[in-house]
Short mmCIF file of C-alpha atoms in Angstrom, two decimals:
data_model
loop_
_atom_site.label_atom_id
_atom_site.label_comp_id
_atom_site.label_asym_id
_atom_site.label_seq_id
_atom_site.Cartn_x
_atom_site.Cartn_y
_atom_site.Cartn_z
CA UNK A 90 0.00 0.00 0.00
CA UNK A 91 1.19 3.23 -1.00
CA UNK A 92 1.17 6.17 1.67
CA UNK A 93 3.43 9.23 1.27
CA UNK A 94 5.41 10.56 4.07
CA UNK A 95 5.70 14.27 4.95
CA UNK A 96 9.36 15.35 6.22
CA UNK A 97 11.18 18.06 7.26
CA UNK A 98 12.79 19.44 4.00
CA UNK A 99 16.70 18.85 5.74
CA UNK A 100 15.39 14.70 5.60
CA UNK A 101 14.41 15.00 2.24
CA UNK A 102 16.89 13.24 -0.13
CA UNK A 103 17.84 13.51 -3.90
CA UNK A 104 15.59 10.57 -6.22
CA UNK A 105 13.01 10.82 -3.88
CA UNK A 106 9.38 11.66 -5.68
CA UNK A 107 7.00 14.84 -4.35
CA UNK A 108 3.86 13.38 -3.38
CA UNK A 109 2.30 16.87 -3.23
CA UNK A 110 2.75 20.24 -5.18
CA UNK A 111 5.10 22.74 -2.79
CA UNK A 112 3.31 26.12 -2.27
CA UNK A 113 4.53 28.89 -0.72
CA UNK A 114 2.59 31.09 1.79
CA UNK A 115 0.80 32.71 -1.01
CA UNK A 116 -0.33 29.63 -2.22
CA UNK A 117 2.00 29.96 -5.45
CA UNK A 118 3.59 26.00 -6.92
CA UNK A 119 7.17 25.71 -6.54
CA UNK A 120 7.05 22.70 -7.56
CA UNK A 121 4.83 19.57 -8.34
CA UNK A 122 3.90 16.62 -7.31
CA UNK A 123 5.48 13.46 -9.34
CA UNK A 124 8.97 15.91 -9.56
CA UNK A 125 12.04 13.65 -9.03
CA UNK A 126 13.86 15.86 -5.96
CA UNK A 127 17.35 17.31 -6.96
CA UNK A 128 19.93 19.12 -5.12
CA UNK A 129 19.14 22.32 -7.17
CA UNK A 130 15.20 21.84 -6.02
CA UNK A 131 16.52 20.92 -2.24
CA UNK A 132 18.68 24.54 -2.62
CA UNK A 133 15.44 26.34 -4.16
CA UNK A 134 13.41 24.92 -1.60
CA UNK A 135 16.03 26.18 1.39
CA UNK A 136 16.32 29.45 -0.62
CA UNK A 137 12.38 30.08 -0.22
CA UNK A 138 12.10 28.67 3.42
CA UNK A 139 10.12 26.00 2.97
CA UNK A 140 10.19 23.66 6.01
CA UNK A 141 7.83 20.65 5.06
CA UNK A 142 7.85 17.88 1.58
CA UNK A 143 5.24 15.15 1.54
CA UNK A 144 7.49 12.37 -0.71
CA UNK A 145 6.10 8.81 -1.67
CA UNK A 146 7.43 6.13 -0.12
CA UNK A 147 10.79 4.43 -2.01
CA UNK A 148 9.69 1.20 -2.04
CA UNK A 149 10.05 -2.03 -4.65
CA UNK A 150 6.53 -1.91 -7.03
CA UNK A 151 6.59 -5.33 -7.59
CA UNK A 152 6.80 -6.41 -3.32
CA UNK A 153 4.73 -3.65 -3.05
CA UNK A 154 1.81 -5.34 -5.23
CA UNK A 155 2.08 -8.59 -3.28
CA UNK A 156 2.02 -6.92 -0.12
CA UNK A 157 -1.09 -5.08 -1.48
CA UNK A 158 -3.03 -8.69 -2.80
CA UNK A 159 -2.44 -10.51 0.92
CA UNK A 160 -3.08 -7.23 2.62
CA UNK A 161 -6.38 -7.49 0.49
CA UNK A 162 -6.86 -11.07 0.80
CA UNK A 163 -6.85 -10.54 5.15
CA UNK A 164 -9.50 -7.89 5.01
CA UNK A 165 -11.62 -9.73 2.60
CA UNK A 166 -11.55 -12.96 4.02
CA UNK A 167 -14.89 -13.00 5.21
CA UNK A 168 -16.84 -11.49 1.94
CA UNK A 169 -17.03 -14.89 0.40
CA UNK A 170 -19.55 -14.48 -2.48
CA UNK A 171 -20.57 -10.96 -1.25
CA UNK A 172 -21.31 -9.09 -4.58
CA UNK A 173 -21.56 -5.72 -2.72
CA UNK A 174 -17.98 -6.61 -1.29
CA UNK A 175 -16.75 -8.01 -4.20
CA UNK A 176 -17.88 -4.33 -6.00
CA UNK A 177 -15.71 -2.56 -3.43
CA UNK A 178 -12.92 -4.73 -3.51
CA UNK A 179 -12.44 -4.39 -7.30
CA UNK A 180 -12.86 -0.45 -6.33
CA UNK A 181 -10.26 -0.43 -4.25
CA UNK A 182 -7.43 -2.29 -6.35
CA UNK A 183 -8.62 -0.25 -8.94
CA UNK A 184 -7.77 3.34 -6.89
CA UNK A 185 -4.99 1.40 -5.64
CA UNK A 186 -3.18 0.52 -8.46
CA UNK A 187 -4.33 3.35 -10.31
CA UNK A 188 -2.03 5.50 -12.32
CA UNK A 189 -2.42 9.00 -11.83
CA UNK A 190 -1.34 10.12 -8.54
CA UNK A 191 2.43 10.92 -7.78
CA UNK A 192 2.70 7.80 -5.54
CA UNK B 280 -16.39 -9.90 34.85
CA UNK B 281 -17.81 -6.75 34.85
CA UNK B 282 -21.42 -5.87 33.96
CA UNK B 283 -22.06 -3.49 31.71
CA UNK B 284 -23.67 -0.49 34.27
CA UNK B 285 -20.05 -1.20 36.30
CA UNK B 286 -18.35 -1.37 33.34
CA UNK B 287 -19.95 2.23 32.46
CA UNK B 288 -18.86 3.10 35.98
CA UNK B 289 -15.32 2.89 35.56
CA UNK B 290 -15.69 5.27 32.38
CA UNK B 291 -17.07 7.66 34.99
CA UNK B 292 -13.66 7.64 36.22
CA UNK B 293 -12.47 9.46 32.87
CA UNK B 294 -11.76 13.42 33.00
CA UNK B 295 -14.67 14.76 32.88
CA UNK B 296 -15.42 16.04 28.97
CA UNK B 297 -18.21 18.59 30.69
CA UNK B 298 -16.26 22.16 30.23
CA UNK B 299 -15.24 22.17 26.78
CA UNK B 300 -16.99 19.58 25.13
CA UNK B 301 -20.48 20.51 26.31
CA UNK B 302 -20.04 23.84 25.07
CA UNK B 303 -18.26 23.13 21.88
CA UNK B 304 -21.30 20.69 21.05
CA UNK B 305 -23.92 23.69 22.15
CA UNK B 306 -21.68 25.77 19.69
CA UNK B 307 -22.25 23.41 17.22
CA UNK B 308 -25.74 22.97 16.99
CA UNK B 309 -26.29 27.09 16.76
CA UNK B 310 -26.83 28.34 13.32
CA UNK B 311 -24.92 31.43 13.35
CA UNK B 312 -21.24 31.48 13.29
CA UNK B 313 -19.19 32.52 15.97
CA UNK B 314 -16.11 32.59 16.01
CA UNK B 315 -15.36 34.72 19.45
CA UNK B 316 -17.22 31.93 21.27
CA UNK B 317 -15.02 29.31 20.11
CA UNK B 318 -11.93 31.49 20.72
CA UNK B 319 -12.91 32.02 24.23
CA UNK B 320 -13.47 27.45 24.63
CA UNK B 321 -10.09 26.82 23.30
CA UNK B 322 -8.49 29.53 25.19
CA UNK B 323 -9.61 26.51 28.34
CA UNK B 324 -7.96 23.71 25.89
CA UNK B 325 -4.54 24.70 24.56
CA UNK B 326 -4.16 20.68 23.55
CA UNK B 327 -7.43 20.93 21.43
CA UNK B 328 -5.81 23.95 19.43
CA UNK B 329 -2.53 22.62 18.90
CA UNK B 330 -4.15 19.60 17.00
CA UNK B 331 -6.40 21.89 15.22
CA UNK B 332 -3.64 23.94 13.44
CA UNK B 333 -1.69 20.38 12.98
CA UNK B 334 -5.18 19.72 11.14
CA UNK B 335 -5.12 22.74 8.99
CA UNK B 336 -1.31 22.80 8.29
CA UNK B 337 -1.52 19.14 7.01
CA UNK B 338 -1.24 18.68 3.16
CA UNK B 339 -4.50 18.67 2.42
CA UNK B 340 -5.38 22.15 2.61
CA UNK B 341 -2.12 23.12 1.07
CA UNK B 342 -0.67 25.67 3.34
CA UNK B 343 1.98 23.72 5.22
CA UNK B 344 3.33 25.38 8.52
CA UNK B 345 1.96 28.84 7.70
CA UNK B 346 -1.93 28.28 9.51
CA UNK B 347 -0.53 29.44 13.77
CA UNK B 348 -3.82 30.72 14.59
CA UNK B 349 -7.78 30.04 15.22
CA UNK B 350 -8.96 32.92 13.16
CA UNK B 351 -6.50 31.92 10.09
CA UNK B 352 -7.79 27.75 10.69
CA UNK B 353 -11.34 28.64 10.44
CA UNK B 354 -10.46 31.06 7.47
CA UNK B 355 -9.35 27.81 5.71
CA UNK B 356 -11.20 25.44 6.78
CA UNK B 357 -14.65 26.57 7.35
CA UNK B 358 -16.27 27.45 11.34
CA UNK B 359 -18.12 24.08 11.19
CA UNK B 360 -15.16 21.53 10.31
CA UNK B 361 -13.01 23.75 12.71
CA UNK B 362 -16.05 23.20 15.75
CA UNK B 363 -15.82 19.39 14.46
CA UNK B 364 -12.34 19.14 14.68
CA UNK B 365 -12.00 20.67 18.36
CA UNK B 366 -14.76 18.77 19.58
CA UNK B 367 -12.90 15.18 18.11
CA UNK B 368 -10.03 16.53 19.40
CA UNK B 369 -11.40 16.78 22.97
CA UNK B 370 -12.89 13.62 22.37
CA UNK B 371 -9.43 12.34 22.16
CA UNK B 372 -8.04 13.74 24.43
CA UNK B 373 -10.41 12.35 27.05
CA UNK B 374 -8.93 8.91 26.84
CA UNK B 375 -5.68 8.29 28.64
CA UNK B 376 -2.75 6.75 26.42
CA UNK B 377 -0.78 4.09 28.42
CA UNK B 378 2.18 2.63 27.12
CA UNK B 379 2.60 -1.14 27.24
CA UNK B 380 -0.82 -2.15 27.17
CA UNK B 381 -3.35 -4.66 24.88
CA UNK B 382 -5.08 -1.50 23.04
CA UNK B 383 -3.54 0.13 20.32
CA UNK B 384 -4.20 3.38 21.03
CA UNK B 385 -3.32 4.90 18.08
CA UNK B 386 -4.88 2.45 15.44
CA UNK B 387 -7.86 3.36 17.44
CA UNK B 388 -8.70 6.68 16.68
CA UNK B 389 -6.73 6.45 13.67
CA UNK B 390 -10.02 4.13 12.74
CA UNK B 391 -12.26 6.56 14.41
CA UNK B 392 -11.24 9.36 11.88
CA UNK B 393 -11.24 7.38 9.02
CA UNK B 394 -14.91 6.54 9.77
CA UNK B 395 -15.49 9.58 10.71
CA UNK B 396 -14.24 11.19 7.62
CA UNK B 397 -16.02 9.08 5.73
CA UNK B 398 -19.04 9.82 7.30
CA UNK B 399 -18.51 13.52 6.23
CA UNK B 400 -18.48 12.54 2.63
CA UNK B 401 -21.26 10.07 2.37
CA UNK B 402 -23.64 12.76 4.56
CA UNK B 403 -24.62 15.05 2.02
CA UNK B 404 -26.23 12.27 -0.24
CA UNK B 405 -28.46 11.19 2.06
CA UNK B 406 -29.24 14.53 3.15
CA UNK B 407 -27.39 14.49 6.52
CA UNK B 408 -25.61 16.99 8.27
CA UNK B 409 -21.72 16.26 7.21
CA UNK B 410 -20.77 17.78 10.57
CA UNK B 411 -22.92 15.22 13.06
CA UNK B 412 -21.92 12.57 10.90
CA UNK B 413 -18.42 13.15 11.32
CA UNK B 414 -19.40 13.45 15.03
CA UNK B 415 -21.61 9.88 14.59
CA UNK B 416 -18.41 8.35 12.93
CA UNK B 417 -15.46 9.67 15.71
CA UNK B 418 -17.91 8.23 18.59
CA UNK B 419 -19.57 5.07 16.67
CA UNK B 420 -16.91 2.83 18.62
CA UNK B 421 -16.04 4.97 21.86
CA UNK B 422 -17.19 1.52 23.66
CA UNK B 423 -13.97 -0.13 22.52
CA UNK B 424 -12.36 3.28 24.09
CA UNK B 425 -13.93 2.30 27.20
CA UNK B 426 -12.57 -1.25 27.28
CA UNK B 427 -9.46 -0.10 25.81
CA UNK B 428 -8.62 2.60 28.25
CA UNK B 429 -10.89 1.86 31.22
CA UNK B 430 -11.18 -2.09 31.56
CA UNK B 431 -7.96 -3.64 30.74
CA UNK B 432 -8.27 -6.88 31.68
CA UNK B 433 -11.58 -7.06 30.05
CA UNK B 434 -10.45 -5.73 26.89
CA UNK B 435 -7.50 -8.48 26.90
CA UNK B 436 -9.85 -11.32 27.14
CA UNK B 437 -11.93 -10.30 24.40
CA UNK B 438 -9.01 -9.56 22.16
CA UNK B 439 -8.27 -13.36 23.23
CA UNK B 440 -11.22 -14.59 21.79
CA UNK B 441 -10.87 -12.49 18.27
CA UNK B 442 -7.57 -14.02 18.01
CA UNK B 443 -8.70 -17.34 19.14
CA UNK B 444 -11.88 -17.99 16.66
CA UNK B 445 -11.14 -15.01 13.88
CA UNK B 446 -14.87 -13.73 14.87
CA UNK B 447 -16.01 -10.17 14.92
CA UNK B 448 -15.60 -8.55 18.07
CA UNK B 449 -19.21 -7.82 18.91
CA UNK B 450 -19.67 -11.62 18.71
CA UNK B 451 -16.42 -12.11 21.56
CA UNK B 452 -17.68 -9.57 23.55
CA UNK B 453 -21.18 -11.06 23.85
CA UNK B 454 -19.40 -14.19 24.84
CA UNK B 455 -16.78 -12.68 27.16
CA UNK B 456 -18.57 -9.63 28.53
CA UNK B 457 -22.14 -10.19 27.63
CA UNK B 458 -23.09 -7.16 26.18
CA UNK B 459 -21.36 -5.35 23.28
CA UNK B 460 -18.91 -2.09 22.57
CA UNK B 461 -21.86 -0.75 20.52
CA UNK B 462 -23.95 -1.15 23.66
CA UNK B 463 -21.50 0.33 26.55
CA UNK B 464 -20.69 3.51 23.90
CA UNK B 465 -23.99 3.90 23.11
CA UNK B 466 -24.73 4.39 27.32
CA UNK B 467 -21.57 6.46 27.54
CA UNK B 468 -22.66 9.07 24.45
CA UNK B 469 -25.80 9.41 26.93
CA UNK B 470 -24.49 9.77 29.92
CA UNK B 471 -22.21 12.57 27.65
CA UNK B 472 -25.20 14.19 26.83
CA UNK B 473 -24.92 13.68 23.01
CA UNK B 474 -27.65 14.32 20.59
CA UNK B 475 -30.19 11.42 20.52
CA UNK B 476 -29.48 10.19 16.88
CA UNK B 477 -25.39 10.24 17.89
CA UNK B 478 -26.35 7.43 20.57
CA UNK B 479 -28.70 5.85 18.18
CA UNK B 480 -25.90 5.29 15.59
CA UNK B 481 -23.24 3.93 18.01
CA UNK B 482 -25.93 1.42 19.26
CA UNK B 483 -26.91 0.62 15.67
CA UNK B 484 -23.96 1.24 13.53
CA UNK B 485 -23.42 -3.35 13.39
CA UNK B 486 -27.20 -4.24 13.65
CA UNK B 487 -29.17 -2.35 11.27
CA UNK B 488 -33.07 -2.79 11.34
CA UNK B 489 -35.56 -1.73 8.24
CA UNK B 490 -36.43 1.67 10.06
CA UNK B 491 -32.85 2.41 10.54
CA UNK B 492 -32.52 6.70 10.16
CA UNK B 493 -30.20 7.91 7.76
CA UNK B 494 -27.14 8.77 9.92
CA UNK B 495 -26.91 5.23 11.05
CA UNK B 496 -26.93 4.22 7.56
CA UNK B 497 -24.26 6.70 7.10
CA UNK B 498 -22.24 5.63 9.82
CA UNK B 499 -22.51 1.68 8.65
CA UNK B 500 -21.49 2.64 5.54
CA UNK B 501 -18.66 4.63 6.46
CA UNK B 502 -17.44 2.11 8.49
CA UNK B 503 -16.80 -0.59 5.72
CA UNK B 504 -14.89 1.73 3.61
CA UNK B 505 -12.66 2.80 6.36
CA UNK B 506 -11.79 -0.42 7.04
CA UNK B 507 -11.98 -1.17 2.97
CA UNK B 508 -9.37 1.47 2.78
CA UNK B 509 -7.03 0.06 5.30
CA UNK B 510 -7.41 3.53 7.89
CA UNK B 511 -6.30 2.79 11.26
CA UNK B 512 -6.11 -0.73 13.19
CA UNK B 513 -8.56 -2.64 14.94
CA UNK B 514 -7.69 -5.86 15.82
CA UNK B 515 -8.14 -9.05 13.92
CA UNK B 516 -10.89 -6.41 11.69
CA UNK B 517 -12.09 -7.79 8.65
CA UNK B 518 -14.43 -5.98 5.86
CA UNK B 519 -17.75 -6.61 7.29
CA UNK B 520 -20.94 -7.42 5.94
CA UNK B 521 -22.65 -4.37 4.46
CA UNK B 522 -26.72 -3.70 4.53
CA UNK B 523 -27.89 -4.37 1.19
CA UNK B 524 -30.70 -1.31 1.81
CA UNK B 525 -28.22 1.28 3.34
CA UNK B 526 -25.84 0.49 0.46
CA UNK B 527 -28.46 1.20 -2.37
CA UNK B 528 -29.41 4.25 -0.55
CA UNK B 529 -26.21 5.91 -1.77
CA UNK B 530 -26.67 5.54 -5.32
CA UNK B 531 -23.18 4.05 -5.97
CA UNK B 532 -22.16 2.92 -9.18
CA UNK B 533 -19.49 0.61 -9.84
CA UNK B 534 -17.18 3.32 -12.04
CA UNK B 535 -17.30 6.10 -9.60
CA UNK B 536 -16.80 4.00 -6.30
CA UNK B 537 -12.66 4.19 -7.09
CA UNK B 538 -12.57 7.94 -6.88
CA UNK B 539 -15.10 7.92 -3.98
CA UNK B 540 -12.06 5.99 -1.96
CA UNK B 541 -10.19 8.06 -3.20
CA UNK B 542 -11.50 11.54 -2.21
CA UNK B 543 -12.23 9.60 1.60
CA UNK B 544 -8.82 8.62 1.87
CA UNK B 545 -7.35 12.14 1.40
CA UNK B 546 -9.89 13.48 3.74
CA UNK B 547 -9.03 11.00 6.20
CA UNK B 548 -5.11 11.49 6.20
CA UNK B 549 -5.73 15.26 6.71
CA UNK B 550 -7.88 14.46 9.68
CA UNK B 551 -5.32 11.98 11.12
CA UNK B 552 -3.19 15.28 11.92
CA UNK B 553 -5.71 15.43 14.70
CA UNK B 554 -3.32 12.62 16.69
CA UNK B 555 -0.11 13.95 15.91
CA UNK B 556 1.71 14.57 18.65
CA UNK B 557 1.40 17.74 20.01
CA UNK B 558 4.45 19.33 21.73
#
């Protein structure tokens, strides 16, 4: 299961992937989510006092995606032939494993 | 064991929630904003602040760090989530933490707010107040609070019995305690003084009958997608069984019900900023 992490920006590292856009006070994007950090974004970022990143977690996809089916396979293992839970779990995967967030 | 009217004796024991909570929920049911009134509440609860701003400084509203006061949270984030927050913050705060013991303190309310989030969203469709149902959803299991914080021993034996035959834990409590969480929070929300149809969907929110009203449909339904969506911990939880009738009375359709997640899951994690730790 994906869930991004917020940090202080002095724990953020290079290769690690914004999870959400960076605003400033006045609500202007320095930068957005699904960016790859750099050193020259970490020194922008310093420049321009911002404190706070929300990353995704690095992690393996393809352990990830097994976690995810026996993480599924626990919750669900009372729906048996449930169609209403059988709906939501195909919802879920679906959001899941979906494709366009950052992380 | 304990009965249940002992059981609901020892939760007596808790700080009393009187002071602020009383008057944040007398806030909250008065049409007209006011923002002074609140102001003057949380002036009494410095903790209930503090996780408000960590509330409206969390991602979701997009202004990270920069929200340090009441007037700029309710700016952002609307009087009535703000009263909502404060009052589940309070709620929170009611319940000791102990390290060491069975219940998992945080997986608890994480659960709670996930729910309760949830609850939010799925209000306006069937024409509920978002802000009681969030309410509905942070209290619906405030009897497990009870065990959890109040009744250790108690709580450890039904956890026991979860473990031991995989069952839901309304079924080990009947065994173990003889009554259920849904039971002893529904007693506590009354003895708490909370609105009739709060108590009525803790006590309902497993067992729902034909005439069940709208917010315990609400708060059913919430429940399975918080625990669909993997928010918080309760022990040995499973995805429950879900009442066909309050089910159709949201209207779902199978291509929207991804994004619906979706949207409940970012509420949620901005409401988790509730428990962050508060220095």
């Amino acid at each position: 299961m994906t869930k991004s992490i917020e940090l202080d920006l002095a724990a953020a590292q290079v290769g690690m992937v914004l999870a959400h856009d960076v605003v400033n006070a006045t609500g202007q994007t320095l930068a957005a989510a699904g960016m790859v950090v750099t050193e020259s974004l970490l020194e922008g970022l310093r420049k321009r006092e911002i404190e706070r990143l929300t990353v995704c977690p690095l992690v393996d996809a393809s352990a990830e995606a097994a976690a995810l089916t026996e993480r599924l396979e626990y919750l669900f293992r009372k729906a048996e032939a449930d169609p209403i839970r059988a709906t939501l779990r195909r919802a879920l995967e679906q959001y899941r494993r979906g494709g366009n967030r950052a992380c | 064991m304990l009965t249940m009217a002992q059981s609901l004796e020892r939760a007596s024991r808790l700080p009393s929630i009187s002071a602020v909570l009383t008057q944040a929920l007398e806030e909250m049911n008065k049409p007209e904003a006011d923002i002074s009134r609140l102001a003057t509440l949380l002036a009494r609860d410095q903790g209930a602040l503090a996780r408000l701003l960590r509330v409206a400084n969390s991602a979701f509203y997009g202004l990270s760090g920069h929200v340090s006061s009441l007037s700029q949270a309710v700016t952002l984030i609307g009087l009535p989530t703000t009263r909502t927050l404060v009052t589940a913050a309070a709620i929170i705060d009611r319940f000791p933490q102990r390290a060491g013991g069975a219940f998992n303190y945080q997986g608890f309310w994480q659960h709670s707010l996930g729910v309760a989030a949830a609850s939010r969203y799925l209000a306006p469709r069937v024409g509920v107040n978002p802000e009681t149902a969030f309410l509905g959803g942070m209290l619906h299991d405030i009897g497990i609070a009870v065990l959890g914080c109040c009744l250790e021993e108690e709580y450890r034996a039904v956890l026991d019995r979860v473990h031991a035959e995989d069952c839901a834990t309304t079924e080990a409590e009947l065994t173990v305690l003889g009554f259920t969480h849904d039971e002893l929070g529904a007693a506590l929300a009354e003895q708490w003084k909370f609105p009739l149809a709060i108590q009525e969907a803790i006590r309902s929110h497993h067992a729902l009958n034909i005439q069940a009203t709208p917010l315990v449909r609400v708060v059913h339904v919430a429940n399975v997608l918080a625990v669909t969506l993997d928010i918080g911990d309760i022990e040995g939880s499973f995805v429950p069984p879900v009442d066909p009738a309050s089910w159709a009375a949201f209207g779902f359709n199978e291509p929207e019900l991804a994004g619906v997640l979706e949207a409940i899951d970012i509420q949620a994690q901005s409401a988790l900023a509730v428990l962050h730790e508060v220095n």
